[in-house]
CSV table of C-alpha atoms in Angstrom, one decimal:
chain,number,residue,atom,x,y,z
V,1,MET,CA,18.2,5.0,-16.8
V,2,THR,CA,18.3,6.7,-13.3
V,3,HIS,CA,15.4,7.4,-11.0
V,4,PRO,CA,16.2,10.5,-9.0
V,5,HIS,CA,12.7,10.3,-7.4
V,6,GLY,CA,14.1,7.7,-5.0
V,7,THR,CA,16.1,10.5,-3.2
V,8,SER,CA,15.4,13.5,-1.0
V,9,ASP,CA,16.7,17.0,-0.6
V,10,GLY,CA,16.4,16.4,3.2
V,11,THR,CA,14.1,19.4,4.0
V,12,ILE,CA,11.2,17.3,5.3
V,13,ARG,CA,11.9,15.8,8.7
V,14,TRP,CA,10.8,12.2,9.4
V,15,GLY,CA,9.8,10.6,12.7
V,16,ILE,CA,9.8,6.8,13.0
V,17,LEU,CA,6.9,5.3,15.1
V,18,GLY,CA,7.9,1.8,16.2
V,19,THR,CA,11.3,0.2,16.4
V,20,GLY,CA,10.8,-3.3,15.0
V,21,PHE,CA,12.4,-5.0,12.0
V,22,ILE,CA,10.5,-3.2,9.3
V,23,ALA,CA,11.1,0.2,10.9
V,24,GLY,CA,14.9,-0.5,10.7
V,25,LEU,CA,14.6,-1.4,7.0
V,26,GLN,CA,12.7,1.8,6.2
V,27,THR,CA,15.0,4.0,8.3
V,28,ALA,CA,18.1,2.6,6.6
V,29,ASP,CA,16.7,3.3,3.2
V,30,LEU,CA,15.7,6.9,4.3
V,31,ARG,CA,19.2,7.6,5.7
V,32,GLY,CA,20.9,6.1,2.7
V,33,ASN,CA,19.1,8.3,0.2
V,34,GLY,CA,19.3,11.8,1.7
V,35,PHE,CA,16.2,11.8,3.8
V,36,THR,CA,16.3,13.5,7.2
V,37,VAL,CA,15.3,11.2,10.0
V,38,GLN,CA,14.8,13.5,13.0
V,39,ALA,CA,13.2,11.4,15.7
V,40,VAL,CA,12.0,7.9,16.8
V,41,GLY,CA,9.3,7.0,19.2
V,42,SER,CA,8.6,3.8,21.1
V,43,ARG,CA,6.5,2.8,24.1
V,44,SER,CA,9.9,2.0,25.7
V,45,LEU,CA,12.5,4.8,26.0
V,46,ASP,CA,15.3,2.2,26.2
V,47,SER,CA,14.1,0.7,22.9
V,48,SER,CA,13.8,4.1,21.3
V,49,LYS,CA,17.3,5.1,22.5
V,50,ALA,CA,18.9,1.9,21.2
V,51,PHE,CA,17.2,2.4,17.8
V,52,ALA,CA,18.3,6.1,17.6
V,53,GLU,CA,21.9,5.1,18.4
V,54,GLN,CA,21.9,2.3,15.8
V,55,HIS,CA,20.6,4.6,13.1
V,56,GLY,CA,22.1,7.9,14.0
V,57,ILE,CA,18.8,9.6,14.9
V,58,PRO,CA,19.0,12.9,16.9
V,59,THR,CA,15.9,12.5,19.1
V,60,ALA,CA,14.6,9.4,21.0
V,61,HIS,CA,11.1,9.6,22.5
V,62,GLY,CA,9.7,7.2,25.2
V,63,SER,CA,6.1,7.4,23.9
V,64,TYR,CA,4.2,7.7,20.6
V,65,GLU,CA,2.5,10.9,22.0
V,66,ASP,CA,5.9,12.6,22.5
V,67,LEU,CA,6.9,11.7,19.0
V,68,ALA,CA,3.6,13.1,17.6
V,69,ALA,CA,4.1,16.3,19.5
V,70,ASP,CA,7.7,16.9,18.4
V,71,PRO,CA,7.7,20.2,16.6
V,72,GLU,CA,10.9,19.1,14.7
V,73,VAL,CA,9.0,16.3,12.9
V,74,ASP,CA,6.9,16.8,9.7
V,75,VAL,CA,6.1,13.2,8.7
V,76,ILE,CA,5.6,10.1,10.8
V,77,TYR,CA,6.3,6.6,9.4
V,78,ILE,CA,4.1,4.0,11.3
V,79,ALA,CA,5.6,0.6,11.6
V,80,THR,CA,3.7,-1.0,14.5
V,81,PRO,CA,1.7,-4.2,14.2
V,82,HIS,CA,-1.5,-3.9,12.1
V,83,PRO,CA,-4.0,-3.5,14.9
V,84,MET,CA,-2.2,-0.4,16.2
V,85,HIS,CA,-2.0,1.5,12.8
V,86,HIS,CA,-5.4,3.1,13.2
V,87,ALA,CA,-4.8,4.7,16.6
V,88,ASN,CA,-1.2,5.6,15.7
V,89,ALA,CA,-2.2,7.3,12.5
V,90,LEU,CA,-5.0,9.2,14.1
V,91,LEU,CA,-2.6,10.4,16.8
V,92,ALA,CA,-0.1,11.6,14.3
V,93,LEU,CA,-2.7,13.3,12.0
V,94,ASN,CA,-4.3,15.0,15.0
V,95,ALA,CA,-0.9,16.4,15.8
V,96,GLY,CA,-0.6,17.8,12.3
V,97,LYS,CA,1.8,15.3,10.9
V,98,HIS,CA,1.7,13.6,7.5
V,99,VAL,CA,1.7,9.8,7.8
V,100,LEU,CA,3.3,6.9,5.9
V,101,VAL,CA,1.4,3.8,7.3
V,102,GLU,CA,2.8,0.3,6.8
V,103,LYS,CA,0.6,-2.2,5.0
V,104,SER,CA,-1.8,-3.6,5.6
V,105,PHE,CA,-2.9,0.0,6.2
V,106,THR,CA,-5.4,-1.0,8.8
V,107,MET,CA,-7.4,-4.0,10.0
V,108,ASN,CA,-10.5,-3.2,7.9
V,109,ALA,CA,-12.0,-0.6,5.5
V,110,ARG,CA,-13.8,1.3,8.2
V,111,GLU,CA,-10.5,2.1,10.0
V,112,ALA,CA,-8.9,3.0,6.6
V,113,ARG,CA,-11.7,5.4,5.9
V,114,GLU,CA,-11.4,7.1,9.3
V,115,ILE,CA,-7.7,7.7,8.6
V,116,THR,CA,-8.1,8.9,5.1
V,117,ASP,CA,-11.1,11.1,5.9
V,118,LEU,CA,-9.2,12.8,8.8
V,119,ALA,CA,-6.1,13.3,6.7
V,120,ALA,CA,-8.2,14.9,3.9
V,121,SER,CA,-10.0,17.2,6.3
V,122,LYS,CA,-6.7,18.4,7.6
V,123,GLY,CA,-5.0,18.7,4.2
V,124,LEU,CA,-2.4,16.1,5.3
V,125,VAL,CA,-1.0,13.1,3.4
V,126,ALA,CA,-1.9,9.6,4.5
V,127,LEU,CA,0.0,7.3,2.3
V,128,GLU,CA,0.0,3.5,2.5
V,129,ALA,CA,3.5,2.1,2.6
V,130,MET,CA,3.0,-0.4,-0.2
V,131,TRP,CA,6.6,0.1,-1.3
V,132,THR,CA,6.2,-2.2,-4.3
V,133,ARG,CA,3.9,0.3,-6.0
V,134,PHE,CA,6.6,2.9,-6.3
V,135,LEU,CA,9.5,0.7,-7.5
V,136,PRO,CA,10.9,1.4,-11.0
V,137,HIS,CA,9.9,-2.0,-12.4
V,138,MET,CA,6.3,-1.3,-11.4
V,139,ILE,CA,6.3,2.2,-12.9
V,140,ARG,CA,7.5,0.6,-16.2
V,141,ILE,CA,5.0,-2.2,-16.1
V,142,ARG,CA,2.1,0.3,-15.9
V,143,GLU,CA,3.6,2.2,-18.8
V,144,VAL,CA,3.9,-1.0,-20.9
V,145,ILE,CA,0.2,-1.9,-20.2
V,146,ALA,CA,-1.0,1.7,-20.9
V,147,ALA,CA,0.8,1.6,-24.2
V,148,GLY,CA,-1.2,-1.4,-25.3
V,149,THR,CA,1.8,-3.6,-25.7
V,150,ILE,CA,0.1,-6.7,-24.3
V,151,GLY,CA,-3.3,-5.7,-25.7
V,152,GLU,CA,-6.4,-6.0,-23.4
V,153,VAL,CA,-5.5,-7.2,-19.9
V,154,ARG,CA,-7.4,-10.4,-19.2
V,155,LYS,CA,-5.7,-11.9,-16.2
V,156,VAL,CA,-3.4,-11.1,-13.3
V,157,VAL,CA,-1.8,-13.9,-11.4
V,158,ALA,CA,0.2,-13.2,-8.2
V,159,SER,CA,1.4,-15.3,-5.3
V,160,HIS,CA,3.0,-14.5,-1.9
V,161,ASN,CA,4.0,-17.7,-0.1
V,162,GLN,CA,6.6,-17.8,2.6
V,163,SER,CA,7.8,-20.3,5.2
V,164,LEU,CA,7.5,-18.2,8.4
V,165,PRO,CA,7.7,-19.0,12.2
V,166,THR,CA,5.0,-21.5,13.3
V,167,ASP,CA,5.3,-20.5,17.0
V,168,PRO,CA,1.6,-19.9,18.1
V,169,ALA,CA,2.7,-16.8,20.1
V,170,HIS,CA,4.4,-15.2,17.1
V,171,ARG,CA,2.7,-12.0,15.8
V,172,LEU,CA,1.9,-13.8,12.4
V,173,ASN,CA,-0.1,-16.5,14.2
V,174,ASP,CA,-1.9,-14.4,16.8
V,175,PRO,CA,-5.4,-13.1,16.0
V,176,ALA,CA,-5.0,-10.3,18.6
V,177,LEU,CA,-2.0,-9.0,16.6
V,178,GLY,CA,-3.7,-9.2,13.3
V,179,GLY,CA,-2.1,-12.4,12.3
V,180,GLY,CA,-2.7,-14.6,9.3
V,181,ALA,CA,-1.4,-14.9,5.7
V,182,LEU,CA,-3.8,-12.4,4.2
V,183,LEU,CA,-3.0,-9.1,6.0
V,184,ASP,CA,0.8,-9.7,6.0
V,185,LEU,CA,1.4,-11.5,2.7
V,186,GLY,CA,-1.9,-11.5,0.7
V,187,ILE,CA,-1.9,-7.7,0.8
V,188,TYR,CA,0.8,-7.7,-1.9
V,189,PRO,CA,-1.0,-9.7,-4.6
V,190,VAL,CA,-4.4,-8.1,-3.7
V,191,SER,CA,-2.9,-4.7,-4.1
V,192,PHE,CA,-1.2,-5.7,-7.3
V,193,ALA,CA,-4.4,-7.0,-8.8
V,194,ILE,CA,-6.2,-3.8,-7.9
V,195,ASP,CA,-3.4,-1.7,-9.2
V,196,ILE,CA,-3.7,-3.4,-12.7
V,197,LEU,CA,-7.4,-4.1,-12.9
V,198,GLY,CA,-9.1,-1.9,-10.3
V,199,ALA,CA,-11.4,-3.0,-7.5
V,200,PRO,CA,-13.1,-6.3,-8.3
V,201,SER,CA,-16.9,-6.6,-9.0
V,202,ARG,CA,-17.0,-10.0,-7.3
V,203,VAL,CA,-14.7,-11.9,-4.9
V,204,THR,CA,-14.6,-15.6,-4.4
V,205,ALA,CA,-12.2,-16.8,-1.6
V,206,SER,CA,-11.3,-19.9,0.3
V,207,ALA,CA,-8.8,-20.7,3.0
V,208,SER,CA,-7.2,-23.1,5.5
V,209,MET,CA,-6.8,-21.9,9.0
V,210,THR,CA,-4.2,-22.4,11.7
V,211,ALA,CA,-4.8,-23.9,15.1
V,212,THR,CA,-4.7,-20.3,16.5
V,213,GLY,CA,-7.6,-19.3,14.2
V,214,VAL,CA,-5.9,-17.2,11.5
V,215,ASP,CA,-5.6,-18.0,7.8
V,216,ARG,CA,-2.7,-20.3,7.0
V,217,GLN,CA,-3.3,-20.2,3.3
V,218,THR,CA,-5.8,-18.2,1.3
V,219,ALA,CA,-6.7,-18.0,-2.4
V,220,ALA,CA,-9.1,-15.7,-4.1
V,221,ILE,CA,-10.5,-15.0,-7.6
V,222,PHE,CA,-11.4,-11.5,-8.4
V,223,ASP,CA,-14.0,-11.1,-11.2
V,224,TYR,CA,-14.5,-7.9,-13.2
V,225,ASP,CA,-17.5,-6.8,-15.2
V,226,GLY,CA,-15.5,-6.7,-18.4
V,227,GLY,CA,-14.6,-10.4,-18.0
V,228,ALA,CA,-11.1,-10.0,-16.6
V,229,GLN,CA,-10.0,-12.0,-13.6
V,230,ALA,CA,-7.2,-12.0,-11.0
V,231,LEU,CA,-6.0,-15.0,-9.2
V,232,VAL,CA,-4.3,-14.2,-5.9
V,233,ASP,CA,-2.9,-16.5,-3.2
V,234,CYS,CA,-0.8,-16.4,-0.1
V,235,GLU,CA,0.5,-18.8,2.5
V,236,LEU,CA,2.6,-18.4,5.7
V,237,ASP,CA,4.0,-21.9,6.2
V,238,ALA,CA,5.3,-22.9,2.7
V,239,ALA,CA,7.5,-20.9,0.4
V,240,SER,CA,7.3,-20.6,-3.4
V,241,ALA,CA,9.0,-18.7,-6.3
V,242,ASN,CA,6.5,-15.8,-5.8
V,243,ARG,CA,6.3,-14.8,-9.4
V,244,ALA,CA,3.5,-12.7,-11.0
V,245,LEU,CA,2.0,-12.5,-14.5
V,246,VAL,CA,-0.1,-10.0,-16.3
V,247,ILE,CA,-1.7,-11.7,-19.3
V,248,GLY,CA,-3.2,-9.8,-22.2
V,249,THR,CA,-4.7,-10.5,-25.6
V,250,GLU,CA,-1.4,-9.5,-27.4
V,251,GLY,CA,1.1,-10.9,-24.9
V,252,TRP,CA,2.1,-11.2,-21.3
V,253,ILE,CA,4.4,-9.8,-18.7
V,254,ASP,CA,6.4,-12.2,-16.5
V,255,ILE,CA,7.7,-10.7,-13.3
V,256,GLU,CA,10.5,-12.8,-11.8
V,257,HIS,CA,10.6,-14.5,-8.4
V,258,THR,CA,9.9,-12.3,-5.5
V,259,TRP,CA,8.0,-10.1,-7.9
V,260,TYR,CA,7.1,-7.5,-5.2
V,261,ASN,CA,10.9,-6.7,-4.8
V,262,PRO,CA,12.9,-4.7,-7.3
V,263,VAL,CA,13.4,-7.6,-9.8
V,264,PRO,CA,13.6,-7.9,-13.6
V,265,PHE,CA,10.5,-8.6,-15.8
V,266,THR,CA,10.1,-9.7,-19.4
V,267,VAL,CA,7.4,-8.7,-21.9
V,268,HIS,CA,6.4,-11.5,-24.3
V,269,ALA,CA,4.4,-11.3,-27.5
V,270,VAL,CA,1.7,-13.9,-28.1
V,271,ASP,CA,4.2,-16.2,-29.9
V,272,GLY,CA,6.5,-16.1,-26.8
V,273,SER,CA,9.1,-13.8,-28.4
V,274,VAL,CA,10.7,-11.2,-26.1
V,275,VAL,CA,9.4,-7.6,-26.7
V,276,GLU,CA,11.2,-6.0,-23.7
V,277,ARG,CA,13.4,-7.1,-20.9
V,278,PHE,CA,13.6,-4.7,-17.9
V,279,ASP,CA,16.5,-5.2,-15.5
V,280,GLU,CA,17.4,-2.2,-13.5
V,281,PRO,CA,19.1,-2.7,-10.1
V,282,VAL,CA,17.9,-0.5,-7.3
V,283,THR,CA,20.1,0.9,-4.5
V,284,SER,CA,19.2,0.1,-0.9
V,285,ARG,CA,16.1,-2.2,-0.4
V,286,GLY,CA,13.8,0.1,-2.4
V,287,MET,CA,11.7,1.5,0.4
V,288,GLN,CA,13.0,5.0,-0.4
V,289,TYR,CA,10.6,5.4,-3.4
V,290,GLN,CA,7.5,5.5,-1.3
V,291,ALA,CA,9.0,8.1,1.0
V,292,ALA,CA,10.0,10.2,-2.0
V,293,GLU,CA,6.4,10.0,-3.2
V,294,LEU,CA,5.1,11.2,0.1
V,295,GLU,CA,7.6,14.1,0.1
V,296,ARG,CA,6.6,14.9,-3.5
V,297,LEU,CA,2.9,15.1,-2.4
V,298,VAL,CA,3.8,17.3,0.5
V,299,ALA,CA,5.9,19.7,-1.6
V,300,ALA,CA,3.1,19.9,-4.2
V,301,GLY,CA,0.4,20.5,-1.6
V,302,GLU,CA,-1.5,17.4,-2.7
V,303,THR,CA,-3.0,14.7,-0.5
V,304,ALA,CA,-3.6,12.1,-3.2
V,305,GLY,CA,-1.3,10.9,-5.9
V,306,THR,CA,-2.0,8.6,-8.9
V,307,ILE,CA,0.1,5.6,-7.9
V,308,LEU,CA,-1.7,4.8,-4.7
V,309,PRO,CA,-4.5,7.3,-3.8
V,310,PRO,CA,-6.2,7.1,-0.4
V,311,ALA,CA,-9.5,5.9,-2.0
V,312,GLU,CA,-7.6,2.9,-3.5
V,313,THR,CA,-6.1,2.0,-0.2
V,314,VAL,CA,-9.7,1.9,1.2
V,315,ALA,CA,-10.8,-0.3,-1.7
V,316,ILE,CA,-7.9,-2.7,-1.1
V,317,MET,CA,-9.0,-3.0,2.6
V,318,ALA,CA,-12.6,-3.5,1.4
V,319,ALA,CA,-11.5,-6.4,-0.9
V,320,MET,CA,-9.7,-8.0,2.0
V,321,ASP,CA,-12.7,-7.5,4.3
V,322,GLU,CA,-14.8,-9.5,1.7
V,323,ILE,CA,-12.1,-12.2,1.5
V,324,ARG,CA,-12.1,-12.4,5.4
V,325,ARG,CA,-15.9,-12.5,5.4
V,326,GLN,CA,-15.9,-15.5,3.1
V,327,ILE,CA,-13.2,-17.4,5.0
V,328,GLY,CA,-14.6,-16.6,8.4
V,329,LEU,CA,-11.7,-14.6,9.7
V,330,SER,CA,-12.6,-11.7,12.0
V,331,TYR,CA,-10.6,-9.5,14.3
V,332,GLU,CA,-11.4,-7.4,17.4
V,333,ALA,CA,-11.4,-4.3,15.2
V,334,ASP,CA,-14.4,-5.7,13.2
V,335,LYS,CA,-16.6,-5.5,16.3
V,336,SER,CA,-16.4,-1.7,16.9
């Protein structure tokens, strides 16, 4: 089974805003799958030029403003630290560019609404770069659930635990840079739970904090009016297998370790027998699928798809706002 939707005809021209690690991963997946990467922009021209040279990009801009104003660019991928997403996205949208914004989409739901409202008013696409949503195994999992194969979904369980740098000055541990486990790692299980079950009716959360004042490990229970639950957890100083489960009345889906990557999954019946095994390797890292979805939306003249519509991105941020409220984690962006 092939998935041609992970490729591009190259007619839409991409600009890359930010030159960090994640920008490099996305750019490599774009260039490896037929996408046109036209320009890159950084606050430093030297950094921009180095990135352009490394990735074979024609134009290097020494400011985000110059990238946004580039008439040769149609879409801007935003890969700066979380607190900058809001301003960067508004800049790009106001310049008439579609945006693919790294997750977490913003710092809070208010910022997310401002971006999605502006995009809608201008007829532009503002898509959250939750790449996992668009991967072939996730497409298939949604099909399996919709077909009733595992009956009524009762529970989603998902973890994202990693052993990451403990340096207090590192972005992950710095409140000023949107640090903490939730926004960087927890976004994955939170988004997955909302993908499968929708926005929760009630959230119950607890956390342990770092010395720098961000969440070191966070766990939450999502409750739903129909009785379903999601159990989500994240941690930034201890690693785990990072598996996920979707449990239903007629069986369950077991997604293998590092579930948010392109990995196999197995569908089991109630007695444990295997109903389906999905194991389909993906070329590149798998970040090309979200870019293909953005191009599909642009070509169709749509601003909202079904896999991750803007309203759901806002709902995800709102759920994380409620988790943060309960664990006492606030950022500068919450004050405005």
